[in-house]
Short mmCIF file of C-alpha atoms and ligand atoms in Angstrom, two decimals:
data_model
loop_
_atom_site.label_atom_id
_atom_site.label_comp_id
_atom_site.label_asym_id
_atom_site.label_seq_id
_atom_site.Cartn_x
_atom_site.Cartn_y
_atom_site.Cartn_z
CA MET A 1 80.42 150.84 -35.61
CA ASN A 2 77.07 150.94 -33.83
CA SER A 3 75.10 148.97 -36.37
CA LYS A 4 77.89 146.40 -36.78
CA ILE A 5 78.03 145.66 -33.06
CA PHE A 6 74.25 145.52 -32.88
CA GLU A 7 74.13 143.13 -35.85
CA GLN A 8 76.84 140.89 -34.40
CA PHE A 9 74.89 140.43 -31.15
CA ASP A 10 71.36 140.34 -32.58
CA ILE A 11 70.44 143.68 -31.05
CA SER A 12 68.03 146.03 -32.84
CA THR A 13 67.08 149.67 -32.36
CA LEU A 14 64.59 148.20 -29.85
CA GLY A 15 67.43 146.72 -27.83
CA PHE A 16 67.20 142.99 -27.19
CA CYS A 17 63.72 142.89 -28.79
CA PRO A 18 63.90 142.17 -32.53
CA GLU A 19 62.78 144.92 -34.92
CA LYS A 20 59.67 142.83 -35.65
CA CYS A 21 58.21 139.50 -34.43
CA ILE A 22 56.70 136.95 -36.82
CA GLU A 23 53.07 136.40 -35.90
CA ASN A 24 52.06 133.62 -38.31
CA LEU A 25 54.42 130.79 -39.18
CA PRO A 26 54.40 129.34 -42.73
CA GLU A 27 53.62 125.72 -43.68
CA PRO A 28 54.29 123.18 -42.14
CA PHE A 29 54.57 125.20 -38.91
CA GLU A 30 51.11 126.77 -39.18
CA ILE A 31 49.78 124.24 -36.70
CA TYR A 32 51.89 125.81 -33.92
CA THR A 33 50.36 129.23 -34.62
CA GLU A 34 46.93 127.59 -34.36
CA LEU A 35 47.75 125.78 -31.07
CA ALA A 36 49.05 129.06 -29.65
CA ASN A 37 46.09 131.12 -30.85
CA ASN A 38 43.71 128.68 -29.18
CA MET A 39 45.37 128.75 -25.74
CA PRO A 40 42.85 131.21 -24.26
CA ILE A 41 39.84 129.35 -25.65
CA HIS A 42 40.44 126.03 -23.85
CA ILE A 43 40.35 126.34 -20.07
CA GLY A 44 42.01 123.90 -17.71
CA ILE A 45 42.52 120.29 -18.75
CA ALA A 46 40.45 120.92 -21.90
CA TYR A 47 43.58 122.48 -23.47
CA ARG A 48 45.62 119.31 -23.12
CA ASN A 49 42.78 117.26 -24.55
CA TYR A 50 42.46 119.70 -27.45
CA VAL A 51 46.20 119.57 -28.23
CA ASP A 52 46.37 115.76 -28.00
CA ALA A 53 43.35 115.40 -30.27
CA THR A 54 44.64 117.93 -32.82
CA ILE A 55 48.18 116.68 -33.25
CA THR A 56 47.16 113.10 -34.02
CA ASN A 57 46.15 114.42 -37.44
CA PHE A 58 49.66 115.72 -38.20
CA THR A 59 53.04 114.15 -38.85
CA PRO A 60 55.91 115.72 -36.90
CA VAL A 61 57.93 118.35 -38.83
CA GLN A 62 61.05 116.95 -40.51
CA GLU A 63 64.59 117.78 -39.42
CA LEU A 64 65.32 119.42 -42.80
CA GLU A 65 62.30 121.68 -42.47
CA LEU A 66 63.59 122.82 -39.09
CA VAL A 67 67.10 123.36 -40.37
CA ASN A 68 65.87 125.55 -43.24
CA LEU A 69 63.77 127.80 -41.04
CA PRO A 70 65.06 131.43 -40.97
CA LEU A 71 66.19 132.83 -37.61
CA GLU A 72 63.22 135.22 -37.19
CA HIS A 73 60.85 132.27 -37.66
CA ILE A 74 62.81 130.19 -35.18
CA LYS A 75 62.36 132.93 -32.56
CA SER A 76 58.63 132.87 -33.18
CA LEU A 77 58.49 129.05 -33.09
CA TYR A 78 60.39 129.08 -29.80
CA SER A 79 58.09 131.67 -28.27
CA LYS A 80 54.90 129.86 -29.34
CA LEU A 81 56.13 126.44 -28.21
CA CYS A 82 57.33 127.73 -24.81
CA MET A 83 53.84 129.05 -24.15
CA ILE A 84 51.95 126.09 -25.68
CA ILE A 85 54.05 123.60 -23.67
CA ASN A 86 53.66 125.47 -20.39
CA LYS A 87 49.93 125.72 -20.90
CA TYR A 88 49.97 121.97 -21.71
CA ILE A 89 52.00 121.10 -18.58
CA TRP A 90 49.91 123.12 -16.09
CA CYS A 91 46.46 123.55 -17.70
CA ASP A 92 45.87 126.54 -15.41
CA HIS A 93 46.33 124.74 -12.08
CA PRO A 94 49.06 122.77 -10.25
CA ASN A 95 46.58 119.93 -9.62
CA SER A 96 46.35 119.34 -13.39
CA PHE A 97 50.08 119.14 -14.12
CA THR A 98 51.78 116.53 -16.27
CA ASP A 99 55.55 115.92 -16.56
CA THR A 100 55.47 114.44 -20.08
CA ILE A 101 54.93 116.32 -23.33
CA PRO A 102 54.40 114.87 -26.83
CA TYR A 103 57.30 114.57 -29.31
CA PHE A 104 55.29 116.69 -31.74
CA LEU A 105 55.75 119.67 -29.44
CA GLY A 106 59.01 118.74 -27.72
CA ARG A 107 61.27 118.06 -30.71
CA PRO A 108 60.87 121.44 -32.50
CA TRP A 109 60.97 123.14 -29.10
CA LEU A 110 64.42 121.70 -28.30
CA PHE A 111 65.61 122.44 -31.83
CA ALA A 112 64.57 126.10 -31.64
CA ALA A 113 66.01 126.52 -28.12
CA ASP A 114 69.36 124.97 -29.14
CA LYS A 115 69.52 127.09 -32.27
CA LEU A 116 68.97 130.27 -30.25
CA GLY A 117 71.32 129.03 -27.51
CA ILE A 118 68.73 129.46 -24.79
CA SER A 119 67.10 127.15 -22.27
CA ALA A 120 63.95 125.28 -23.34
CA SER A 121 61.68 126.85 -20.74
CA LEU A 122 59.21 129.73 -20.30
CA THR A 123 61.83 132.50 -20.55
CA HIS A 124 61.67 136.27 -20.62
CA ALA A 125 62.67 135.99 -24.33
CA ALA A 126 59.69 133.69 -25.05
CA VAL A 127 56.94 135.75 -23.46
CA ASP A 128 58.39 139.22 -23.86
CA LEU A 129 61.18 139.76 -26.40
CA TYR A 130 59.60 137.58 -29.16
CA ASN A 131 55.91 138.02 -28.32
CA TRP A 132 54.73 141.50 -29.40
CA LYS A 133 53.43 143.47 -32.37
CA LEU A 134 52.73 147.12 -33.06
CA VAL A 135 49.13 148.35 -32.79
CA VAL A 136 49.70 150.87 -35.57
CA PRO A 137 52.35 149.52 -37.91
CA ASN A 138 54.95 152.02 -39.17
CA LYS A 139 54.65 154.13 -36.03
CA PRO A 140 57.26 153.94 -33.26
CA PHE A 141 56.73 151.76 -30.19
CA ASP A 142 56.22 154.82 -27.94
CA TYR A 143 53.50 156.32 -30.14
CA SER A 144 50.15 156.56 -28.34
CA PRO A 145 47.44 155.28 -30.71
CA LYS A 146 44.26 157.31 -31.05
CA PRO A 147 41.09 155.59 -29.76
CA HIS A 148 39.99 154.68 -33.33
CA GLU A 149 43.35 153.08 -34.05
CA THR A 150 43.34 150.57 -31.20
CA SER A 151 41.72 147.16 -31.23
CA ALA A 152 39.72 145.71 -28.32
CA GLN A 153 42.83 143.94 -27.05
CA ILE A 154 44.95 145.72 -24.45
CA ASN A 155 47.98 147.74 -25.46
CA LEU A 156 50.74 149.72 -23.74
CA LEU A 157 51.75 152.69 -25.92
CA ASN A 158 51.91 151.24 -29.49
CA VAL A 159 52.64 147.67 -28.35
CA MET A 160 50.40 144.65 -27.91
CA ASN A 161 51.02 140.94 -27.39
CA ILE A 162 50.82 138.21 -30.00
CA HIS A 163 49.88 135.46 -27.50
CA THR A 164 48.80 134.97 -23.91
CA MET A 165 48.21 131.60 -22.21
CA THR A 166 45.12 132.66 -20.32
CA GLY A 167 43.57 135.27 -22.59
CA SER A 168 43.52 137.68 -19.68
CA ASN A 169 44.42 141.38 -20.05
CA ASP A 170 46.31 141.13 -16.75
CA GLU A 171 48.65 138.53 -18.25
CA SER A 172 49.10 140.69 -21.35
CA TRP A 173 49.88 143.78 -19.30
CA PHE A 174 52.44 141.86 -17.24
CA TYR A 175 54.37 141.13 -20.46
CA LEU A 176 53.76 144.53 -22.05
CA VAL A 177 55.39 146.41 -19.17
CA MET A 178 58.57 144.34 -19.54
CA ILE A 179 58.54 144.61 -23.36
CA VAL A 180 58.29 148.39 -23.28
CA ILE A 181 61.09 148.56 -20.71
CA GLU A 182 63.29 146.48 -23.01
CA MET A 183 62.42 148.80 -25.90
CA TYR A 184 63.46 151.91 -23.96
CA GLY A 185 66.58 149.91 -23.23
CA GLY A 186 67.46 150.06 -26.95
CA ASN A 187 68.32 153.76 -26.43
CA VAL A 188 70.41 152.86 -23.38
CA LEU A 189 72.42 150.37 -25.43
CA SER A 190 72.97 153.03 -28.12
CA CYS A 191 74.28 155.37 -25.42
CA PHE A 192 76.69 152.60 -24.31
CA ASN A 193 78.02 152.31 -27.85
CA ASN A 194 78.54 156.07 -27.94
CA LEU A 195 80.32 155.96 -24.59
CA VAL A 196 82.69 153.24 -25.78
CA ASP A 197 83.37 155.21 -29.02
CA LEU A 198 84.03 158.39 -27.06
CA LEU A 199 86.35 156.70 -24.60
CA SER A 200 88.33 154.99 -27.34
CA HIS A 201 88.73 158.45 -28.89
CA TYR A 202 89.86 159.84 -25.52
CA TYR A 203 92.45 157.08 -24.99
CA ASP A 204 93.71 157.54 -28.58
CA LEU A 205 94.18 161.20 -27.78
CA CYS A 206 96.07 160.40 -24.57
CA ASN A 207 98.32 157.92 -26.40
CA ASN A 208 99.03 160.37 -29.25
CA ASN A 209 99.93 163.08 -26.78
CA ASN A 210 102.28 160.79 -24.95
CA ASN A 211 103.95 159.81 -28.20
CA ASN A 212 104.21 163.42 -29.36
CA ASN A 213 105.70 164.51 -26.05
CA ASN A 214 108.29 161.75 -26.26
CA ASN A 215 109.22 162.60 -29.86
CA ASN A 216 109.42 166.42 -29.51
CA ASN A 217 110.73 167.02 -26.08
CA ASN A 218 111.74 170.67 -26.55
CA ASN A 219 109.22 171.51 -29.22
CA ASN A 220 108.15 175.15 -29.69
CA ASN A 221 104.66 173.92 -30.61
CA MET A 222 104.15 172.59 -27.14
CA ASP A 223 101.79 175.46 -26.21
CA ILE A 224 99.63 174.89 -29.28
CA ASP A 225 99.47 171.14 -28.54
CA ASP A 226 98.49 171.78 -24.97
CA THR A 227 95.76 174.21 -25.96
CA HIS A 228 94.51 171.84 -28.58
CA ARG A 229 94.54 168.95 -26.14
CA LYS A 230 92.68 171.02 -23.55
CA ILE A 231 89.96 171.87 -26.04
CA MET A 232 89.68 168.23 -27.14
CA ASN A 233 89.48 167.08 -23.52
CA GLU A 234 86.77 169.65 -22.78
CA ASP A 235 84.85 168.46 -25.84
CA ILE A 236 85.06 164.86 -24.68
CA ALA A 237 83.92 165.74 -21.17
CA HIS A 238 81.06 167.76 -22.59
CA ASP A 239 79.98 164.89 -24.87
CA MET A 240 80.39 162.35 -22.06
CA ALA A 241 78.16 164.45 -19.77
CA GLY A 242 75.56 164.67 -22.54
CA ILE A 243 75.52 160.91 -23.15
CA LEU A 244 75.26 160.17 -19.43
CA ARG A 245 72.41 162.61 -19.10
CA THR A 246 70.57 160.95 -21.99
CA THR A 247 71.19 157.52 -20.41
CA ALA A 248 69.70 158.78 -17.14
CA GLU A 249 66.61 160.04 -18.98
CA HIS A 250 66.02 156.63 -20.55
CA LEU A 251 66.55 154.91 -17.21
CA GLN A 252 63.88 157.19 -15.76
CA LYS A 253 61.48 156.18 -18.54
CA MET A 254 62.12 152.55 -17.63
CA THR A 255 61.23 153.28 -13.98
CA MET A 256 58.08 155.11 -14.99
CA THR A 257 57.10 152.04 -16.99
CA VAL A 258 57.74 149.65 -14.05
CA ASN A 259 55.24 151.71 -12.05
CA LYS A 260 52.62 151.23 -14.77
CA MET A 261 52.34 147.56 -13.75
CA TYR A 262 49.75 148.50 -11.10
CA GLN A 263 47.40 149.98 -13.72
CA ASN A 264 46.22 146.78 -15.38
CA CYS A 265 47.76 143.71 -13.73
CA ASP A 266 45.83 142.51 -10.71
CA PRO A 267 48.20 141.22 -7.99
CA GLU A 268 45.78 138.46 -7.06
CA PHE A 269 45.69 137.26 -10.69
CA PHE A 270 49.47 137.35 -10.86
CA PHE A 271 50.02 135.44 -7.61
CA ASN A 272 47.29 132.84 -7.94
CA LYS A 273 47.04 132.28 -11.69
CA LEU A 274 50.03 133.48 -13.66
CA ARG A 275 52.79 132.43 -11.25
CA VAL A 276 51.87 128.78 -11.79
CA TYR A 277 53.12 129.16 -15.34
CA LEU A 278 56.33 130.83 -14.21
CA SER A 279 57.29 127.92 -11.98
CA GLY A 280 60.05 126.11 -13.79
CA ASN A 281 60.79 122.56 -12.83
CA ASP A 282 64.07 122.31 -10.97
CA THR A 283 63.06 124.09 -7.77
CA ASN A 284 60.27 121.89 -6.50
CA GLY A 285 60.74 118.11 -6.47
CA GLN A 286 57.05 117.74 -5.70
CA TYR A 287 56.09 118.23 -9.33
CA PHE A 288 59.03 117.13 -11.47
CA PRO A 289 61.31 114.77 -9.51
CA ASP A 290 62.83 113.51 -12.79
CA GLY A 291 62.59 116.75 -14.75
CA LEU A 292 60.32 117.22 -17.77
CA LYS A 293 60.10 114.36 -20.25
CA ILE A 294 59.46 114.37 -23.97
CA THR A 295 57.90 111.20 -25.43
CA GLY A 296 60.46 109.49 -27.70
CA ILE A 297 63.46 111.51 -26.46
CA THR A 298 65.37 109.68 -23.74
CA ASP A 299 68.81 111.29 -23.87
CA ARG A 300 67.83 114.66 -22.48
CA VAL A 301 66.84 115.62 -18.96
CA ILE A 302 64.95 118.89 -19.03
CA LYS A 303 65.32 120.93 -15.85
CA PHE A 304 64.93 124.65 -15.64
CA LYS A 305 64.24 127.56 -13.30
CA GLY A 306 61.03 129.52 -13.40
CA GLY A 307 60.46 132.53 -15.64
CA SER A 308 61.63 135.88 -14.32
CA ALA A 309 62.74 139.16 -15.87
CA ALA A 310 65.96 138.53 -13.96
CA GLN A 311 66.69 136.84 -17.30
CA SER A 312 66.80 140.28 -18.94
CA SER A 313 70.17 141.05 -20.55
CA LEU A 314 69.39 144.76 -20.32
CA ILE A 315 69.74 145.27 -16.58
CA GLN A 316 72.88 143.13 -16.52
CA ALA A 317 74.31 145.27 -19.36
CA ILE A 318 73.67 148.40 -17.31
CA ASP A 319 75.38 146.83 -14.25
CA ILE A 320 78.40 145.98 -16.43
CA MET A 321 78.67 149.44 -18.00
CA PHE A 322 78.50 151.28 -14.68
CA GLN A 323 80.64 148.62 -13.03
CA THR A 324 78.05 147.99 -10.32
CA GLU A 325 78.68 144.38 -11.21
CA GLN A 326 82.22 144.60 -9.85
CA LYS A 327 80.84 145.76 -6.50
CA MET A 328 78.65 142.73 -6.14
CA VAL A 329 80.38 140.77 -3.43
CA CYS A 330 77.67 138.35 -2.41
CA PRO A 331 78.55 135.02 -4.09
CA HIS A 332 74.85 133.94 -4.23
CA VAL A 333 73.81 137.08 -6.10
CA LYS A 334 76.73 136.80 -8.52
CA HIS A 335 76.12 133.13 -9.09
CA TYR A 336 72.38 133.65 -9.64
CA LEU A 337 72.85 136.43 -12.18
CA GLN A 338 75.50 134.39 -13.99
CA ASP A 339 73.15 131.41 -13.99
CA MET A 340 70.55 133.59 -15.76
CA HIS A 341 72.79 133.66 -18.85
CA GLN A 342 71.51 130.24 -19.92
CA TYR A 343 68.00 131.77 -20.02
CA MET A 344 69.10 134.50 -22.45
CA PRO A 345 69.61 134.00 -26.21
CA ARG A 346 73.24 133.03 -26.78
CA LYS A 347 74.08 136.21 -28.75
CA HIS A 348 72.71 138.39 -25.97
CA HIS A 349 74.83 136.87 -23.25
CA GLU A 350 77.79 137.02 -25.63
CA TYR A 351 77.10 140.74 -25.86
CA LEU A 352 77.38 140.92 -22.07
CA GLU A 353 80.84 139.33 -22.31
CA TYR A 354 81.79 141.78 -25.08
CA LEU A 355 80.62 144.70 -23.00
CA ARG A 356 82.47 143.42 -19.95
CA GLU A 357 85.74 143.25 -21.90
CA ASN A 358 85.15 146.71 -23.35
CA ALA A 359 84.19 148.19 -20.00
CA LYS A 360 87.57 147.09 -18.67
CA VAL A 361 89.52 148.86 -21.44
CA PHE A 362 87.16 151.80 -21.95
CA SER A 363 85.85 152.22 -18.48
CA VAL A 364 83.50 155.16 -17.87
CA ARG A 365 84.05 154.80 -14.16
CA ASP A 366 87.88 155.00 -14.53
CA TYR A 367 87.51 158.06 -16.76
CA VAL A 368 85.25 159.78 -14.23
CA GLU A 369 87.48 158.79 -11.31
CA THR A 370 90.79 159.82 -12.87
CA THR A 371 89.65 163.09 -14.50
CA GLY A 372 87.19 164.00 -11.74
CA LEU A 373 84.80 165.07 -14.53
CA CYS A 374 81.13 164.06 -15.06
CA VAL A 375 80.82 162.72 -11.51
CA LYS A 376 77.34 164.15 -11.08
CA GLU A 377 76.11 162.69 -14.38
CA TYR A 378 77.66 159.32 -13.54
CA ASN A 379 76.09 159.29 -10.09
CA LYS A 380 72.75 160.41 -11.54
CA CYS A 381 72.73 157.26 -13.72
CA LEU A 382 73.35 155.14 -10.61
CA ASP A 383 70.58 157.02 -8.76
CA CYS A 384 68.25 156.22 -11.64
CA LEU A 385 69.26 152.53 -11.65
CA ALA A 386 68.69 152.41 -7.85
CA ALA A 387 65.30 154.08 -8.33
CA PHE A 388 64.43 151.46 -10.95
CA ARG A 389 65.37 148.67 -8.53
CA ARG A 390 63.36 150.26 -5.72
CA ALA A 391 60.30 150.63 -7.91
CA HIS A 392 60.74 146.99 -8.87
CA TYR A 393 61.00 146.00 -5.24
CA GLY A 394 57.69 147.78 -4.72
CA LEU A 395 56.17 145.38 -7.27
CA VAL A 396 57.63 142.36 -5.50
CA GLU A 397 56.10 143.56 -2.21
CA LYS A 398 52.68 144.09 -3.72
CA TYR A 399 52.57 141.06 -6.07
CA VAL A 400 54.39 138.42 -4.02
CA LEU A 401 55.45 139.18 -0.44
CA ARG A 402 52.03 140.43 0.68
CA PHE A 403 50.43 137.12 -0.34
CA VAL A 404 53.16 134.95 1.11
CA GLN A 405 52.86 136.77 4.45
CA ALA A 406 49.06 136.50 4.43
CA LYS A 407 49.36 132.76 3.76
CA ASP A 408 51.83 132.38 6.64
CA ASN A 409 49.26 133.98 8.93
CA VAL A 410 46.50 131.53 8.00
CA SER A 411 46.78 128.54 10.36
CA ASP A 412 44.83 126.02 8.30
CA THR A 413 46.23 126.26 4.78
CA ASN A 414 44.07 123.31 3.62
CA THR A 415 41.05 125.57 3.61
CA THR A 416 42.34 127.37 0.50
CA ILE A 417 43.23 125.85 -2.84
CA ASP A 418 47.01 126.26 -2.98
CA THR A 419 48.26 127.56 -6.30
CA ASN A 420 51.52 128.90 -4.89
CA VAL A 421 54.08 126.41 -6.13
CA HIS A 422 56.98 128.69 -5.20
CA GLY A 423 56.60 128.85 -1.42
CA ASN A 424 58.17 132.10 -0.21
CA LYS A 425 60.63 132.17 -3.13
CA GLY A 426 60.56 134.31 -6.29
CA SER A 427 59.51 132.56 -9.50
CA GLY A 428 63.21 132.43 -10.41
CA GLY A 429 63.96 130.71 -7.08
CA THR A 430 65.63 133.41 -4.95
CA ASP A 431 64.74 134.74 -1.51
CA PRO A 432 63.62 138.05 -3.04
CA VAL A 433 63.95 140.22 0.08
CA VAL A 434 67.62 139.36 0.58
CA PHE A 435 68.50 139.14 -3.09
CA LEU A 436 66.83 142.35 -4.33
CA ASN A 437 67.87 144.48 -1.33
CA ASN A 438 71.45 143.37 -1.81
CA LEU A 439 71.29 144.65 -5.42
CA ILE A 440 69.73 147.97 -4.35
CA ASP A 441 72.46 148.52 -1.74
CA THR A 442 75.21 147.59 -4.19
CA THR A 443 73.87 150.10 -6.75
CA ILE A 444 73.81 152.94 -4.19
CA ASN A 445 77.26 152.03 -2.84
CA SER A 446 78.71 152.19 -6.38
CA LYS A 447 78.31 155.95 -6.51
CA LEU A 448 81.48 158.05 -6.65
CA CYS A 449 82.50 160.89 -4.37
CA ALA A 450 82.23 164.37 -5.90
CA ALA A 451 85.51 165.80 -7.20
CA THR A 452 86.52 169.44 -7.28
CA ASN A 453 87.35 169.89 -10.99
CA ASP A 454 83.96 168.78 -12.29
CA ASN A 455 82.64 171.75 -14.27
CA THR A 456 80.58 169.75 -16.73
CA ASP A 457 77.34 169.83 -14.87
CA ASN A 458 75.05 172.63 -15.87
CA THR A 459 71.76 170.85 -15.32
CA ASP A 460 69.34 170.38 -12.53
CA ASN A 461 70.81 167.61 -10.44
CA THR A 462 67.75 166.96 -8.29
CA ASP A 463 67.84 163.40 -7.14
CA LEU A 464 65.17 161.22 -8.72
CA ASP A 465 64.61 159.52 -5.42
CA SER A 466 65.50 161.81 -2.55
CA THR A 467 65.42 158.89 -0.11
CA ILE A 468 68.48 157.39 -1.73
CA PRO A 469 71.49 158.31 0.41
CA ASN A 470 74.00 160.14 -1.76
CA SER A 471 77.47 159.09 -0.64
CA SER A 472 79.16 162.13 -2.19
CA VAL A 473 76.89 164.45 -0.24
CA VAL A 474 77.64 162.58 2.96
CA THR A 475 81.36 162.78 2.32
CA THR A 476 81.27 166.49 1.54
CA ASP A 477 79.30 167.23 4.69
CA LEU A 478 81.77 165.31 6.86
CA SER A 479 84.76 167.10 5.34
CA LYS A 480 83.06 170.45 6.04
CA LEU A 481 82.53 169.47 9.67
CA TRP A 482 86.17 168.53 9.95
CA LEU A 483 87.24 171.90 8.54
CA TRP A 484 85.02 173.78 11.01
CA TYR A 485 86.49 171.72 13.82
CA VAL A 486 90.09 172.69 12.87
CA ILE A 487 89.19 176.38 12.46
CA THR A 488 87.48 176.41 15.87
CA VAL A 489 90.50 174.81 17.57
CA ILE A 490 92.91 177.28 15.93
CA PHE A 491 90.67 180.19 16.92
CA ALA A 492 90.42 178.93 20.52
CA VAL A 493 94.23 178.59 20.75
CA CYS A 494 94.73 182.15 19.40
CA VAL A 495 92.17 183.62 21.84
CA TYR A 496 93.84 181.73 24.74
CA ARG A 497 97.30 183.10 23.77
CA ILE A 498 96.04 186.68 23.43
CA LEU A 499 94.42 186.48 26.81
C1 HEM B 1 54.69 141.99 -10.91
C2 HEM B 1 55.85 142.18 -11.47
C3 HEM B 1 57.17 141.60 -11.03
C4 HEM B 1 57.45 140.74 -10.01
C5 HEM B 1 56.48 140.14 -9.02
C6 HEM B 1 58.87 140.48 -10.05
C7 HEM B 1 59.52 139.64 -9.19
C8 HEM B 1 60.89 139.44 -9.15
C9 HEM B 1 61.59 138.59 -8.21
C10 HEM B 1 60.91 137.82 -7.09
C11 HEM B 1 62.87 138.64 -8.51
C12 HEM B 1 64.03 137.88 -7.84
C13 HEM B 1 64.44 136.71 -8.71
C14 HEM B 1 63.42 135.58 -8.67
O1 HEM B 1 63.49 134.80 -7.69
O2 HEM B 1 62.57 135.52 -9.53
C15 HEM B 1 63.03 139.51 -9.65
C16 HEM B 1 64.23 139.82 -10.21
C17 HEM B 1 64.37 140.70 -11.24
N1 HEM B 1 63.34 141.30 -11.97
FE1 HEM B 1 61.37 141.23 -11.52
N2 HEM B 1 59.43 141.18 -11.06
C18 HEM B 1 58.43 141.88 -11.70
C19 HEM B 1 58.54 142.70 -12.79
C20 HEM B 1 59.73 143.00 -13.39
C21 HEM B 1 59.88 143.93 -14.46
C22 HEM B 1 58.74 144.74 -15.12
C23 HEM B 1 61.18 143.98 -14.76
C24 HEM B 1 61.80 144.82 -15.87
C25 HEM B 1 62.53 144.34 -16.82
C26 HEM B 1 61.87 143.09 -13.87
C27 HEM B 1 63.23 142.85 -13.83
C28 HEM B 1 63.90 142.07 -12.94
C29 HEM B 1 65.32 141.99 -12.86
C30 HEM B 1 66.34 142.68 -13.78
C31 HEM B 1 65.63 141.11 -11.82
C32 HEM B 1 67.04 140.71 -11.33
C33 HEM B 1 67.40 141.56 -10.12
C34 HEM B 1 68.03 142.87 -10.51
O3 HEM B 1 68.90 142.94 -11.41
O4 HEM B 1 67.66 143.91 -9.90
N3 HEM B 1 60.96 142.51 -13.03
N4 HEM B 1 61.80 139.99 -10.02
#
């Protein structure tokens, strides 16, 4: 079941990352590998001149050659062209931008994007999901290479990038952190499959019991059935608690990885250099009033939002599984996250639909609420998701908000060269303070109250982030207060009567 579902939605053991990315494209696509490899060598406008001069020696690839390209090659072509084209548009600085790209680049770009069912823009899929290789092949992604096994290029665990636009280690690290998070996410998705399997087993059991009870109303075997059912239910609760605990562990690894961003990605580099490339072209009329144009293609207006890991299918999958998504009431947040689907490969956002349908029928939350079992494990997962979002918010403060505020405080902005094409918005176009805090609050508010018959927890339930208010604890404390109040009143009345 697991492998079939994964295959259907183009998910691998590394989650939404493929099992392997193609580094070098075959003839006649080799030229795109070359243009991508040379991005770091040509600085500023020199890159556009280099591309223009190089492609005059080539005829554009034929439609048939594109059609015959295998899917894994199309992913690679898409990734390379997204980066080549963004480098070509911006040439490292907003002052150098152009809104027109050559047919030679634009045609295969649109083809690859359409084939994958994703926007033609600098997406999370382009720079992260399809842009990595292993440092030591045949070792897992989380293997730590020995010093003699690593190359000079930067790596996070056993993962390094295929391309960067600037050649900087900071840019590479920015992608690597997200890639490794996605890879840990592969384990989270496996847990989700196991949860769905377990719940379908549970509901089968409930249905069978109902049928049996209807068929054999006065059956002598009733006791045996009940005992058997009790054991089965205990087994399911035990397994459910185990899967939820494993999910929480992987979520914690994702949070630890978010915090690694600070190690090798300089905030100044991110804000002043890399963010230019993450700008998109439908948020700021100053640069692309008519969208992006491709020479020779007139029937397509190309408008897109800037690159952001908000385009990750992983975090949305987690929201769906834990039904945090259903608690999202703010229409802007809902609309924005839905809008992100066009920036995900088609099969990945189809997976989100599949998961949503399944989560309605086989709902972990419903199971936990109705049985009162596994509440602590369920809440622990939400604590971990909230901790992930808080850690992420820490990045936004350090890499974006700090600079925006500093800029606001400078009276004469003309004295600095302005590379901030986003104003006080995130690269994906939101007001990050409102947007991200709304999601943190929603995650915390999705926690369930503790129930009395939950015996499944035999682990340390220390909160990952003790600053996160735990609604179940608050509820329990209030009910205790109430009980003390009643006891005190009864006691006072008794004393009064005796006297
Ligand atoms: C320096 C690093 C980062 C910065 C500055 C940053 C910035 C932002 C901003 C401003 C947003 C709001 C949407 C927008 O307008 O773009 C956002 C959303 C988001 N980012 Fe990041 N981000 C960073 C790293 C990451 C990493 C490593 C991940 C992990 C996959 C990630 C995942 C997300 C997700 C899932 C959202 C959607 C909101 C949510 O579901 O909580 N970001 N990010």
